[in-house]
Tab-separated table of C-alpha atoms in Angstrom:
chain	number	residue	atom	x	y	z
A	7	UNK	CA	19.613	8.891	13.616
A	8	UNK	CA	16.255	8.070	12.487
A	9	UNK	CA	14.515	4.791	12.862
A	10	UNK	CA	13.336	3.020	10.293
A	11	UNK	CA	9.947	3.295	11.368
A	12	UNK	CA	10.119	6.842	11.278
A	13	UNK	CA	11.373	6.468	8.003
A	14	UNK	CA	8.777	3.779	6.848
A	15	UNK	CA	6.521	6.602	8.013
A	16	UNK	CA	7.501	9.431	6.277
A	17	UNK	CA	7.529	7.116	3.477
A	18	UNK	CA	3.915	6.576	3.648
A	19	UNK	CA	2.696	10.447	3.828
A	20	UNK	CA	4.859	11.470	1.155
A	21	UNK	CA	3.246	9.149	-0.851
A	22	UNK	CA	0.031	10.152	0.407
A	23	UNK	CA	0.717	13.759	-0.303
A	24	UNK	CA	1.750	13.126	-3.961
A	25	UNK	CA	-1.462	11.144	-4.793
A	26	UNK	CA	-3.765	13.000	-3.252
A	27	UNK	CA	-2.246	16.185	-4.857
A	28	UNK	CA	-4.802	17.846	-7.315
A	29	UNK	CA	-7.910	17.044	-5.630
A	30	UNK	CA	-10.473	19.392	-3.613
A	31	UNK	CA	-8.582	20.371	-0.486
A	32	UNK	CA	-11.027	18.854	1.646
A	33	UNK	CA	-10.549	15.173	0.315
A	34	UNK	CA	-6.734	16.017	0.371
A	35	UNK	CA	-6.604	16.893	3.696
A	36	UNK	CA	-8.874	14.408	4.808
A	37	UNK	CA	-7.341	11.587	3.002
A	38	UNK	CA	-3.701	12.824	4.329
A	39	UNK	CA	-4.417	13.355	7.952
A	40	UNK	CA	-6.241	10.225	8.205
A	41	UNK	CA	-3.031	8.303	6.706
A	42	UNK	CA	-0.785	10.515	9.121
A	43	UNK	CA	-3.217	9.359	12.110
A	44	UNK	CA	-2.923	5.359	10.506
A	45	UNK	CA	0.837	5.508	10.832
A	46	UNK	CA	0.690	7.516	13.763
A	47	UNK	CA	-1.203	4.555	15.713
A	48	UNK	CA	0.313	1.562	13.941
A	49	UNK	CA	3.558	2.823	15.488
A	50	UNK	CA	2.383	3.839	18.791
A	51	UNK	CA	0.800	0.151	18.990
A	52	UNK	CA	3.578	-1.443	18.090
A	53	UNK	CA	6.303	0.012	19.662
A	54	UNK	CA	4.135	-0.595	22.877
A	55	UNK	CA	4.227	-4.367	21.849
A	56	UNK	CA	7.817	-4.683	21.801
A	57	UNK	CA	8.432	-4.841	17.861
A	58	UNK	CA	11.357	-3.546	16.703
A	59	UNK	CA	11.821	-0.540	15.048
A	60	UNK	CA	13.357	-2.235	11.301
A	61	UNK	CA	9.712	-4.787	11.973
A	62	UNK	CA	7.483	-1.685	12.212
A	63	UNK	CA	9.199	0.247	9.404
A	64	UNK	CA	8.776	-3.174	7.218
A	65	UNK	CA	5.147	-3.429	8.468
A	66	UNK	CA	4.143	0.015	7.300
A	67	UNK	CA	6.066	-0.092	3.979
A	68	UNK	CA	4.142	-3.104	2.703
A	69	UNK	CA	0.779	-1.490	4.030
A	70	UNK	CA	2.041	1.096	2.100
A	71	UNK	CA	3.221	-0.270	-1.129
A	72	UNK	CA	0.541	-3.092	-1.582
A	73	UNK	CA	-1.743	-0.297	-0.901
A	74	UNK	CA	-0.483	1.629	-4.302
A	75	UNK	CA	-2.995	0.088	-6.290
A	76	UNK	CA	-6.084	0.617	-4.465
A	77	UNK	CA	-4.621	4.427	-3.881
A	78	UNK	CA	-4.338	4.927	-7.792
A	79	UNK	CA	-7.822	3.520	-8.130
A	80	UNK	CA	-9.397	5.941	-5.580
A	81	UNK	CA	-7.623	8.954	-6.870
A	82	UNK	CA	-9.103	8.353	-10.388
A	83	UNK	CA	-12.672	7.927	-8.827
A	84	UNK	CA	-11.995	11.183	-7.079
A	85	UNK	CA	-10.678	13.038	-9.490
A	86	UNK	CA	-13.989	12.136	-11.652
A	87	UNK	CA	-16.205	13.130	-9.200
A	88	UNK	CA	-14.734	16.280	-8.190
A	89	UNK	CA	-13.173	17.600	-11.747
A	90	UNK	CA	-13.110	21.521	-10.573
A	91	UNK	CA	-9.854	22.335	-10.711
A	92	UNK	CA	-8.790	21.999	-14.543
A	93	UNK	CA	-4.891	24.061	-15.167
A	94	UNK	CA	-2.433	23.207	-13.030
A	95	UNK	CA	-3.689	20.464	-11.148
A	96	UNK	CA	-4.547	18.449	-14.381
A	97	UNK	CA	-0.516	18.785	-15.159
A	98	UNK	CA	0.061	17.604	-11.730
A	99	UNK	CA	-2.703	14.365	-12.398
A	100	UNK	CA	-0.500	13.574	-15.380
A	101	UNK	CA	2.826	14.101	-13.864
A	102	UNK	CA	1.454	11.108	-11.222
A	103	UNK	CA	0.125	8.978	-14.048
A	104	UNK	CA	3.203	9.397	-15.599
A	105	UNK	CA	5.527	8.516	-12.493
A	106	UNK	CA	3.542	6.890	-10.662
A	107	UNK	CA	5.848	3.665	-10.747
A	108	UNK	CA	9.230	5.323	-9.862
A	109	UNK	CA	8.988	5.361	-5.742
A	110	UNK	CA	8.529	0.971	-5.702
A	111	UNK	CA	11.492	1.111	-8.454
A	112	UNK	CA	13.384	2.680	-6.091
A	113	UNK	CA	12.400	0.656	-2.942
A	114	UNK	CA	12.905	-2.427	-5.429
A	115	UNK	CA	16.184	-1.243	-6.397
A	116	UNK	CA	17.114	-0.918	-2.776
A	117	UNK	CA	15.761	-4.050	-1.545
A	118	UNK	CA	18.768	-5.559	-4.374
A	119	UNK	CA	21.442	-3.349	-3.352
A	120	UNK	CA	20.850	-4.114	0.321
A	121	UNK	CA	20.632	-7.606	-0.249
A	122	UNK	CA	23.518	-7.959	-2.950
A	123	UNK	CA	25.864	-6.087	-0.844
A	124	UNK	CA	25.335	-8.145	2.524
A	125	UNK	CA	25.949	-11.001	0.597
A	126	UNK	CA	29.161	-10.490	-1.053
A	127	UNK	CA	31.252	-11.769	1.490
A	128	UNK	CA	30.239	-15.796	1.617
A	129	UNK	CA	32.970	-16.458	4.488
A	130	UNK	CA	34.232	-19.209	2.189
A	131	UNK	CA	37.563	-21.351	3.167
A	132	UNK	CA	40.344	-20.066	0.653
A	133	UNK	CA	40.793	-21.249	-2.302
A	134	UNK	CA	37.142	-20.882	-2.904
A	135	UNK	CA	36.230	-17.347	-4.244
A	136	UNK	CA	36.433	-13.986	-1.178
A	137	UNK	CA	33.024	-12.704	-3.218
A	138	UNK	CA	29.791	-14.839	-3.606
A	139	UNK	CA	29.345	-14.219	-7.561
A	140	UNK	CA	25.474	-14.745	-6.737
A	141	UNK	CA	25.297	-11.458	-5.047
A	142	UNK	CA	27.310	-10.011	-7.336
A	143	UNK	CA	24.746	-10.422	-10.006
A	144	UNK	CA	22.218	-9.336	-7.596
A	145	UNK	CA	23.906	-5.791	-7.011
A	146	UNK	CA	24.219	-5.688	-10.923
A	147	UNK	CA	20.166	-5.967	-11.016
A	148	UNK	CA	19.882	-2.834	-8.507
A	149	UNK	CA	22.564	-0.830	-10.080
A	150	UNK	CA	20.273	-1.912	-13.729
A	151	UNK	CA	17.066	-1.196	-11.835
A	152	UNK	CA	18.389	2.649	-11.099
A	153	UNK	CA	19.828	2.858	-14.300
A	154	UNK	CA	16.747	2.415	-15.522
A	155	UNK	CA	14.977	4.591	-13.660
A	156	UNK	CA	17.599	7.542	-14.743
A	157	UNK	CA	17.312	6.685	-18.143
A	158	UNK	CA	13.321	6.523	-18.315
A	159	UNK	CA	13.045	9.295	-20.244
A	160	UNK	CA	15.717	9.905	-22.536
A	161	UNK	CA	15.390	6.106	-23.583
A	162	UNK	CA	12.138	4.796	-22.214
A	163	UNK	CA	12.633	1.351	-24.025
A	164	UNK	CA	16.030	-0.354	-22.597
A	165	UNK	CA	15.294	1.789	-18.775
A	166	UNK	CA	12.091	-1.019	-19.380
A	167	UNK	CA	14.613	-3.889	-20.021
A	168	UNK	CA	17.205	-2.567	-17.330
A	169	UNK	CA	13.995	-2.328	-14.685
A	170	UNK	CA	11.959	-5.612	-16.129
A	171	UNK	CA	15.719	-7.302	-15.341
A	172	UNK	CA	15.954	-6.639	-11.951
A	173	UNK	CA	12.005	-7.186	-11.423
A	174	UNK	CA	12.304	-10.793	-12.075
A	175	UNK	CA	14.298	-11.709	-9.410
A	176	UNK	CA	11.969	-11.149	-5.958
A	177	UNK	CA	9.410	-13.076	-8.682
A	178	UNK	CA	11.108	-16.288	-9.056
A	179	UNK	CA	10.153	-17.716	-5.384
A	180	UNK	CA	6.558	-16.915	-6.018
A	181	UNK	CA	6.347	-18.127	-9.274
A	182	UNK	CA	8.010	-20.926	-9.262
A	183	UNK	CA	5.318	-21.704	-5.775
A	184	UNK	CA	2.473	-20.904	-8.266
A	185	UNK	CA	4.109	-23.263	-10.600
A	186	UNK	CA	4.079	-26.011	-7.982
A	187	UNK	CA	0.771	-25.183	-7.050
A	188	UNK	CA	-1.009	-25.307	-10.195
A	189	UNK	CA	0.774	-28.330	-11.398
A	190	UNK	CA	1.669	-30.265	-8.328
A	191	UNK	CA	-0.291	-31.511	-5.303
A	192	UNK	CA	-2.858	-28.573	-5.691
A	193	UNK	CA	-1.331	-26.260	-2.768
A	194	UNK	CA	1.424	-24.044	-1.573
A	195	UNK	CA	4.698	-26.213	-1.407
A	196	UNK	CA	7.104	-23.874	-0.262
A	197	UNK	CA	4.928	-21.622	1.955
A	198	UNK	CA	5.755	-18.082	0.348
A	199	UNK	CA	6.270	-15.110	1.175
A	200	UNK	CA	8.561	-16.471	4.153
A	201	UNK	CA	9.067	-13.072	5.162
A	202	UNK	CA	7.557	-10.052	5.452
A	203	UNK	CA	10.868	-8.424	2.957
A	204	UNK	CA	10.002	-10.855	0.344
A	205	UNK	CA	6.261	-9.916	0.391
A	206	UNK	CA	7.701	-6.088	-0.038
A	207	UNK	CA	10.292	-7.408	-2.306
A	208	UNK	CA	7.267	-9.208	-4.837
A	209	UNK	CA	5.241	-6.164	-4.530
A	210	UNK	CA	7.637	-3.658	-5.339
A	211	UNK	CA	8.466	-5.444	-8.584
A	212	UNK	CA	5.432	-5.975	-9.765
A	213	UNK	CA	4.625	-2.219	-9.473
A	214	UNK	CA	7.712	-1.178	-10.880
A	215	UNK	CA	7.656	-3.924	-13.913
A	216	UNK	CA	3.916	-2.632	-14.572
A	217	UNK	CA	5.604	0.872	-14.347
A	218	UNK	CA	8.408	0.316	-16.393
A	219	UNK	CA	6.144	-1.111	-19.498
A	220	UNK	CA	4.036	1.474	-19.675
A	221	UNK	CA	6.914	4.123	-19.702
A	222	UNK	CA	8.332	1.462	-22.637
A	223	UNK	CA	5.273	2.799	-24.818
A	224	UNK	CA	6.437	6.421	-24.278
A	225	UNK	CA	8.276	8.386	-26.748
A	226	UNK	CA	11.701	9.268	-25.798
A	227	UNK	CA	12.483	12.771	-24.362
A	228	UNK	CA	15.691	14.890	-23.800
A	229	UNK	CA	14.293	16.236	-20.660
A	230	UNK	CA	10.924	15.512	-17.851
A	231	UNK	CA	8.454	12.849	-19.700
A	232	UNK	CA	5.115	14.793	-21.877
A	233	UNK	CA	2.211	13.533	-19.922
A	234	UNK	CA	-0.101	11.764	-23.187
B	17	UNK	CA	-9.889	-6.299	-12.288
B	18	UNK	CA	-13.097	-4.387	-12.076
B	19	UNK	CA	-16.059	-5.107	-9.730
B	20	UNK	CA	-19.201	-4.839	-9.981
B	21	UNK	CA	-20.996	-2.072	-8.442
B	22	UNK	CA	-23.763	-2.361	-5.020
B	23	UNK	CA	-21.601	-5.435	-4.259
B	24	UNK	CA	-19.643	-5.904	-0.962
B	25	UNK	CA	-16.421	-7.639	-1.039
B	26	UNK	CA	-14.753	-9.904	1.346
B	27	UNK	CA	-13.041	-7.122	3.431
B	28	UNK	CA	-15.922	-4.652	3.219
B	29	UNK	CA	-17.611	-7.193	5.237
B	30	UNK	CA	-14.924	-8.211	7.574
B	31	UNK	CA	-14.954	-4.077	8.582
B	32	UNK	CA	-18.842	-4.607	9.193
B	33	UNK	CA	-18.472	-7.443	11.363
B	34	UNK	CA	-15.264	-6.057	13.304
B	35	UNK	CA	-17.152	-2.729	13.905
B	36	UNK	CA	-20.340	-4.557	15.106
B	37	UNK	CA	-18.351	-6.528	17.410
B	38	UNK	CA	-16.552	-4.000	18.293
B	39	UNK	CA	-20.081	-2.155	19.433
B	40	UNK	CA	-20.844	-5.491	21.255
B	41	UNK	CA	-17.776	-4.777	23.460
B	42	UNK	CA	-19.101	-1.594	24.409
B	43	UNK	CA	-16.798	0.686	21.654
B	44	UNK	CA	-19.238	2.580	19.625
B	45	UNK	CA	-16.475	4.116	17.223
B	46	UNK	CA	-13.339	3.102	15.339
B	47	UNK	CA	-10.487	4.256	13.324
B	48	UNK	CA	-9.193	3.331	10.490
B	49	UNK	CA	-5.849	1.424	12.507
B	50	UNK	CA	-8.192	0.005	15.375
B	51	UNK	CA	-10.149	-1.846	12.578
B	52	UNK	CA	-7.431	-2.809	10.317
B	53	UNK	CA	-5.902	-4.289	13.653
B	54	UNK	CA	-9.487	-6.062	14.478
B	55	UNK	CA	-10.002	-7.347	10.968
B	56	UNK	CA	-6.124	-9.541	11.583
B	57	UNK	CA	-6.709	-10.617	14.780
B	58	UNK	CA	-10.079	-12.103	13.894
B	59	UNK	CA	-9.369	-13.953	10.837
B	60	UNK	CA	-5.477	-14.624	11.752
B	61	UNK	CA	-4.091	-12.883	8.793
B	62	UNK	CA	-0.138	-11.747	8.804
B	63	UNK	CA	-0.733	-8.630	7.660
B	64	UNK	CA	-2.656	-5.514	8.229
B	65	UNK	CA	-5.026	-4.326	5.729
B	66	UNK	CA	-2.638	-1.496	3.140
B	67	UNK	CA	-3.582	1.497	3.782
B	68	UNK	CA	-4.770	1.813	-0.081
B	69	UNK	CA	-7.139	-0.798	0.520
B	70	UNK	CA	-8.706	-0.309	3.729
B	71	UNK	CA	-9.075	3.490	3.084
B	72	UNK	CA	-10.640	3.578	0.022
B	73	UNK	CA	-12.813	0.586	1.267
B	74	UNK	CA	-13.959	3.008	4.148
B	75	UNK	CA	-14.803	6.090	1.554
B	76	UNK	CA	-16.927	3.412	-0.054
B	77	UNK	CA	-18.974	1.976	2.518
B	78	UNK	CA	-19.573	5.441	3.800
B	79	UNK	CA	-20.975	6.650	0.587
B	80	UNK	CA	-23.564	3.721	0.411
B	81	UNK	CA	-24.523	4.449	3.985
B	82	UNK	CA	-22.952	1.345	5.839
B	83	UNK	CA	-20.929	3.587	7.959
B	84	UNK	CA	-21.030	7.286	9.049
B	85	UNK	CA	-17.433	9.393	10.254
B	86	UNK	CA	-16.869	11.989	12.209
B	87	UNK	CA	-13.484	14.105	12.723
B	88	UNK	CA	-12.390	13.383	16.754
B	89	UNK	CA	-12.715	16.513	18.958
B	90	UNK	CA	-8.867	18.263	18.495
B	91	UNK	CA	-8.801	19.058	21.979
B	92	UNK	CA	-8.508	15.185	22.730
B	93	UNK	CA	-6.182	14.362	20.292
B	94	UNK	CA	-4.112	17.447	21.715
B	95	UNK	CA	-4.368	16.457	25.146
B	96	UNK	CA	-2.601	13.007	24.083
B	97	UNK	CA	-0.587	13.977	21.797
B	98	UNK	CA	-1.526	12.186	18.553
B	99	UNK	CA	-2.825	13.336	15.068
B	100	UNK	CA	-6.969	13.787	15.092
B	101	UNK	CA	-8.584	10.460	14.382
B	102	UNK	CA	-11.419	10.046	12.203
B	103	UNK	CA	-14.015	7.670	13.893
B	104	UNK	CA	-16.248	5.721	12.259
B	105	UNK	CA	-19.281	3.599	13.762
B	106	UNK	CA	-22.036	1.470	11.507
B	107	UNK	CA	-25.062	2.246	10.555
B	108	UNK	CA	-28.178	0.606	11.034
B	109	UNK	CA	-28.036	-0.349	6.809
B	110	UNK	CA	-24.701	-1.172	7.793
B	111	UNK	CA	-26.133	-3.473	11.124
B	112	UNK	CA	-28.574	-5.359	9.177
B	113	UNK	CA	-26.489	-5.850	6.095
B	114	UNK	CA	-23.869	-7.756	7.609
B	115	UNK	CA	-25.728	-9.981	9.941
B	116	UNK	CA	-27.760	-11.176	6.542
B	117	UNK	CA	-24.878	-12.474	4.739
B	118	UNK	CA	-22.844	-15.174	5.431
B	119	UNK	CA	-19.154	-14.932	6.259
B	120	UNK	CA	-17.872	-15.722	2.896
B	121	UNK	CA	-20.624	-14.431	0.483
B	122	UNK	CA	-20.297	-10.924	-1.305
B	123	UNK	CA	-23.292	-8.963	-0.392
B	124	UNK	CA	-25.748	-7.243	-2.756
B	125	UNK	CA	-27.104	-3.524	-2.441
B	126	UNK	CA	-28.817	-1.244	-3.686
């Protein structure tokens, strides 16, 4: 069985290998083997620490995922300044611009199921309800979040409702805190992220609802999206 | 939002000042982990700098000549069996830069 810091770690260098792919082979490699030696070491340390495995894993996801957008940013850059390989690798550039958003909809899409489904059983005294209908509707929003994800080509516009439905939910904490902040005492009432999930959670859904609204622009297709 | 060229951000500093006090403490060179682990310790953050963030903050500095890499000898990395680390140190730009500004200015260059 692997860990879930072994997980968290493949994770990271299969991300690292998909947005790196395309460039000159010596920025690939470079970029990939210093992320492999990152993961490598934040691992190592912690394990030596005493963390658990499920705290590392959840430590190098968020490095990972709040990461995305700096990643993204650097590939562009790179891509600029070494533009040498035009065929194949441009189709590859496009298929990442294109699906760039998919891998957080999936971790956000997990984060519901997980949470939905540990949840359904409320351990209430009979007559009250065997099922807590609150995580009910929270499995709903992941099974809606990978519908949407299926149906992102075919029917680009509701997969953005179906994913833009489930991103709302790890939102509401933080928003509602930025709410309080701006129009209440002038700080941070509720003291969020309280964990480090949530802070996954919030990022995860902000990348996928960014994701999911520019695939809403997209024409529909019967098969694999047409890079613009 | 985009930002404005020869300046140094917040954490682009905080990597100057880690590595130069990491020097002070007698280690010459860092990776990319060792300073992301320096940069929370010293300013009690939660988190770790993303990887995203810290990497492509790195690839930055180097190019305007705060910081120089080098690629670990294999052997070593071998010998303990881990992936090859590349180690940075800071230049003297890099030296002088950072002890001109003050902790929570952005830093102009050329």
């Amino acid at each position: 069985v692997r860990h879930l810091d072994d997980v968290a770690g493949s994770l990271a260098l299969l991300w690292a290998r998909v947005y790196t792919s395309g460039l000159a082979p010596d920025l690939r490699e470079q970029r990939r083997a210093e992320i492999a030696s990152d993961v490598w070491e934040h691992r190592h340390e912690a394990h030596f620490a005493g963390l658990r495995p499920s705290q590392i894993g959840l430590e190098i996801v968020a490095r990972w995922l709040l990461g995305i957008p700096a990643d993204l940013s650097w590939r562009r850059v790179a891509r600029r300044e070494t533009a040498i390989f035009p065929g194949g690798e441009q189709a590859m550039d496009a298929k990442v611009r294109v699906n760039w958003w998919i891998v957080p909809a999936l971790v956000l899409a997990a984060l519901l199921l997980v949470t939905g489904v540990t949840s359904l059983d409320p351990g209430w005294i009979p007559p009250a309800p065997s099922i807590d209908p609150f995580a009910v509707v929270v499995v709903v929003l992941g099974v809606a979040v990978l519908l949407g994800i299926a149906l992102r080509h075919r029917l680009p516009k509701l997969a953005g409702l179906l994913i833009l439905s489930g991103a709302w939910f790890p939102l509401f904490t933080p928003a509602y805190d930025l709410i309080i902040t701006v129009f209440g005492r002038g700080r941070a009432a509720l003291g969020w992220p309280g964990s480090i999930v949530e802070l996954i959670a919030a990022a995860a859904a902000i990348l996928a609802a960014v994701g999911a609204i520019q695939n809403m622009a997209r024409r529909p297709t019967r098969g694999r999206a047409q890079p613009v | 939002m985009r930002r404005r060229s020869g300046v140094l951000i917040p954490l682009e500093v905080s990597i100057l000042r880690a590595g130069v006090e990491l020097r002070e403490r007698g280690q010459e060179e860092f990776h990319g982990f060792l300073i992301a682990k320096e940069i929370r310790d010293s300013t009690s953050a939660r988190q770790l700098t993303a990887h995203g963030t810290l990497y492509k903050a790195l690839d930055r500095m180097e190019r305007a000549g705060f910081l120089e890499s080098r690629w670990e000898d294999p052997s070593i990395a071998a010998e303990e069996g881990r992936p090859r680390r590349r180690l940075y140190r800071v230049t003297g730009l890099g030296e002088r830069s950072v002890l001109a500004v003050e902790p929570t200015t952005a830093l102009e260059f050329a």
